[in-house]
Short mmCIF file of C-alpha atoms in Angstrom, two decimals:
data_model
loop_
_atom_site.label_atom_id
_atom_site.label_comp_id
_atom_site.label_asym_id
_atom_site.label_seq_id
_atom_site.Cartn_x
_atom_site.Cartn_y
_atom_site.Cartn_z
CA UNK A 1 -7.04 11.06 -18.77
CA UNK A 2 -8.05 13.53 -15.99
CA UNK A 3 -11.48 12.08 -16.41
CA UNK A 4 -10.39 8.25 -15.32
CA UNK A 5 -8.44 10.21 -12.28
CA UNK A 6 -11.80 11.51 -11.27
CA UNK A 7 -13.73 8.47 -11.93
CA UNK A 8 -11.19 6.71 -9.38
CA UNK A 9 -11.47 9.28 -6.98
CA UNK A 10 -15.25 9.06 -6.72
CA UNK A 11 -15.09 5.46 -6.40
CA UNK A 12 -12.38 5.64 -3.67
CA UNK A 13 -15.04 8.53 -1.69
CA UNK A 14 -18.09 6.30 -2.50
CA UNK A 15 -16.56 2.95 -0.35
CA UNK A 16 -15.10 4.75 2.06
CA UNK A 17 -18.19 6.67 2.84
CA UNK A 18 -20.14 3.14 2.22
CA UNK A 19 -17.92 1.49 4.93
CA UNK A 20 -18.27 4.88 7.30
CA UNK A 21 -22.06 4.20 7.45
CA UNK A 22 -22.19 0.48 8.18
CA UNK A 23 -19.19 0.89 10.57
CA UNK A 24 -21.38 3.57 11.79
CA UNK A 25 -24.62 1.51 12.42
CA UNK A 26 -26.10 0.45 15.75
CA UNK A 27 -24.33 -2.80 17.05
CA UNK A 28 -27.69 -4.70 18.55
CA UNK A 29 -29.23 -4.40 14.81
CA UNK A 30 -28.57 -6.77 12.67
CA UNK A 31 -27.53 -5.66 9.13
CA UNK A 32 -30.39 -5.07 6.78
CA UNK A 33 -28.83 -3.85 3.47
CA UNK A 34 -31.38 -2.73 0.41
CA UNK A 35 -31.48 -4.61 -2.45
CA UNK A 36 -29.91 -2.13 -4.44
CA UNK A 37 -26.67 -2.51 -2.52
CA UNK A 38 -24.67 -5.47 -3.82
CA UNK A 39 -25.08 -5.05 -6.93
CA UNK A 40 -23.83 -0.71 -6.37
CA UNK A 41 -20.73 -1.88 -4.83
CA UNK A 42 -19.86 -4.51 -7.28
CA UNK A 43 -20.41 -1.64 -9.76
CA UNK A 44 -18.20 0.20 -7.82
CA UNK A 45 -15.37 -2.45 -8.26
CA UNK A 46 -15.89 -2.82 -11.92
CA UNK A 47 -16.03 0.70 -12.47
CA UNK A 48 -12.79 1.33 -10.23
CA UNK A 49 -10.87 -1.58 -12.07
CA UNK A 50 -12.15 -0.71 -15.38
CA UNK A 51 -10.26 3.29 -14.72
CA UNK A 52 -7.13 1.32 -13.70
CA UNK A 53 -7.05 -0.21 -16.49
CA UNK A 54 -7.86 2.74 -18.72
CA UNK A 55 -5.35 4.71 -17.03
CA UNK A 56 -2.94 1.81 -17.28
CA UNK A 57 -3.36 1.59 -21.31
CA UNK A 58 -4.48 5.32 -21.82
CA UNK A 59 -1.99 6.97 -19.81
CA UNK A 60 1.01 4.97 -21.53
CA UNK A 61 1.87 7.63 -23.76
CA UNK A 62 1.83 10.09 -21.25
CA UNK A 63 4.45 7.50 -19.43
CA UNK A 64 6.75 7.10 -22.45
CA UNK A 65 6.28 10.88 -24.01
CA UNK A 66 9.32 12.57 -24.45
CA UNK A 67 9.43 16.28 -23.08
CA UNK A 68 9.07 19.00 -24.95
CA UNK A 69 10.41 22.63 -24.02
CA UNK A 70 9.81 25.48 -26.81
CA UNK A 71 9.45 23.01 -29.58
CA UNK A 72 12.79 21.17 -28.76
CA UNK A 73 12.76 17.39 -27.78
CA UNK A 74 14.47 17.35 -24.89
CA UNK A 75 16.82 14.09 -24.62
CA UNK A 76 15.99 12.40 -21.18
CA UNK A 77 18.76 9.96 -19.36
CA UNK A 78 17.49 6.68 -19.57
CA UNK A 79 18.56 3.60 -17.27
CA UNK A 80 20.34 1.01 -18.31
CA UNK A 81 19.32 -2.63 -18.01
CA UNK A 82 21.93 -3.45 -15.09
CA UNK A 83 21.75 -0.11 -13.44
CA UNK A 84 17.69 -0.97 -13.08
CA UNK A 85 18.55 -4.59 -11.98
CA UNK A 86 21.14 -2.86 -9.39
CA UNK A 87 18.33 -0.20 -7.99
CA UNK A 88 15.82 -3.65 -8.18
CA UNK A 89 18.72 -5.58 -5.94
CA UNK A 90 19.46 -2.63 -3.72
CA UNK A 91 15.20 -2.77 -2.70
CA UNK A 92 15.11 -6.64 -2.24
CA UNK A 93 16.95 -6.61 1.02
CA UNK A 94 14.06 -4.04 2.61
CA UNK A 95 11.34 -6.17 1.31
CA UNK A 96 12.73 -9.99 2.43
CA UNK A 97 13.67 -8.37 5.45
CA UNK A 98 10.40 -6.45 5.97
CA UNK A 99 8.78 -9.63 5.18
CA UNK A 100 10.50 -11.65 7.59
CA UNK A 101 9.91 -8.85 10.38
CA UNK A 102 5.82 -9.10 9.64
CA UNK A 103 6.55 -12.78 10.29
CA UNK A 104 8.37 -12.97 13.66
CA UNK A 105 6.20 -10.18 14.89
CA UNK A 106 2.77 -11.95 14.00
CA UNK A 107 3.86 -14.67 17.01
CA UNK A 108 5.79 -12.65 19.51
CA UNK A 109 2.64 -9.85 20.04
CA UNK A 110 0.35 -12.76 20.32
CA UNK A 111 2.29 -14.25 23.10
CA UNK A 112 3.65 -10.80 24.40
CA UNK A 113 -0.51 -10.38 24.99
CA UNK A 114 -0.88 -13.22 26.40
CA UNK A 115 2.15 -12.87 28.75
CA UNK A 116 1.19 -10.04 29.46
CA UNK A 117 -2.87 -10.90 30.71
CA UNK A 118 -1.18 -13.30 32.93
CA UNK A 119 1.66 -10.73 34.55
CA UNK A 120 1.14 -7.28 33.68
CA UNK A 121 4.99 -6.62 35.02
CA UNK A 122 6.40 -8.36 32.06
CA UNK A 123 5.11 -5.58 29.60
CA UNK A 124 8.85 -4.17 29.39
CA UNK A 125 10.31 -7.73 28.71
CA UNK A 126 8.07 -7.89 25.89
CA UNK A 127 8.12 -4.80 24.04
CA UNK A 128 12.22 -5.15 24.12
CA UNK A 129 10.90 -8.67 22.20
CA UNK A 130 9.26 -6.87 19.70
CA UNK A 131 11.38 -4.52 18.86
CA UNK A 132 14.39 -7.20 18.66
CA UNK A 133 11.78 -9.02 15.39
CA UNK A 134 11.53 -5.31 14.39
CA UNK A 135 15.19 -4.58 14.11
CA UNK A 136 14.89 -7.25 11.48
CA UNK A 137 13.19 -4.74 9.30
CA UNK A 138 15.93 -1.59 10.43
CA UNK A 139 18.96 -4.09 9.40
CA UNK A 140 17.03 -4.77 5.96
CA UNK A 141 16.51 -0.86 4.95
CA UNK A 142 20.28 -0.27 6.01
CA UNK A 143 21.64 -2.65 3.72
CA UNK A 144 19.74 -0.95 0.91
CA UNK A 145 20.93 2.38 1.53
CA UNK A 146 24.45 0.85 1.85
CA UNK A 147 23.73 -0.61 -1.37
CA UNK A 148 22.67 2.40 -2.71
CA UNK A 149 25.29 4.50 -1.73
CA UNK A 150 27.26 2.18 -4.26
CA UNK A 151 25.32 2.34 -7.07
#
């Protein structure tokens, strides 16, 4: 299974480096790609998708194996049905509100900028604006670890 880890890694290091170089390219040349690249990159994908999914079914047993310690199965504590729908309900308020935050923010930073093109002065004003649609977000993670506190 240490193999597929690998094989992701590589493929992780090979776009990242691929991206690198045309970031790094001149900016009054047009891009002029070989021939040969399209076809490496998709490669790249399927190969990186393919170890995902071989991890995903190979690595299963590793997931599910019970441990072992001088020959003795050691019995592991496993989680009930509700308690993993409680830990699952405690986590929804962070993501809704999270979600929500990404969505009042998207509107108040475009008009913060262009309040702010117009009358540099109101820069304060509109940073308190954005971090009122952040405190969306706070409100949402404190409810979970109230939640959790419960559980």
């Amino acid at each position: 299974m240490y193999w597929l880890v690998a094989l992701i890694s590589f493929a992780i290091i090979g776009l990242i480096l691929t991206g690198i170089a045309l970031e790094m390219r001149p900016a009054n040349r047009p891009l002029q790609l070989p021939r040969w690249t399209a076809p490496a990159m998709g490669t790249q994908l399927v190969v990186f998708v393919g170890a995902q999914l071989g991890l995903l079914v190979l690595g299963i047993n590793d997931a599910f194996a019970e441990e072992v310690v001088n020959g003795i199965e050691v019995d592991v504590m496993e989680i009930s049905t509700g308690m993993g729908l409680a830990i699952i309900g405690a986590g929804i308020p962070t993501a809704l509100s999270t979600i929500g935050a990404g969505i009042a923010v998207g509107p108040i930073g475009a008009a913060s900028l262009a309040a702010i093109t117009e009358k540099p002065e109101n820069l304060g004003r509109t940073l308190i604006y954005l971090g009122l649609a952040e405190g969306i977000a706070i409100y949402g993670l404190v409810v979970s670890i109230l939640l959790l506190n419960r559980i």
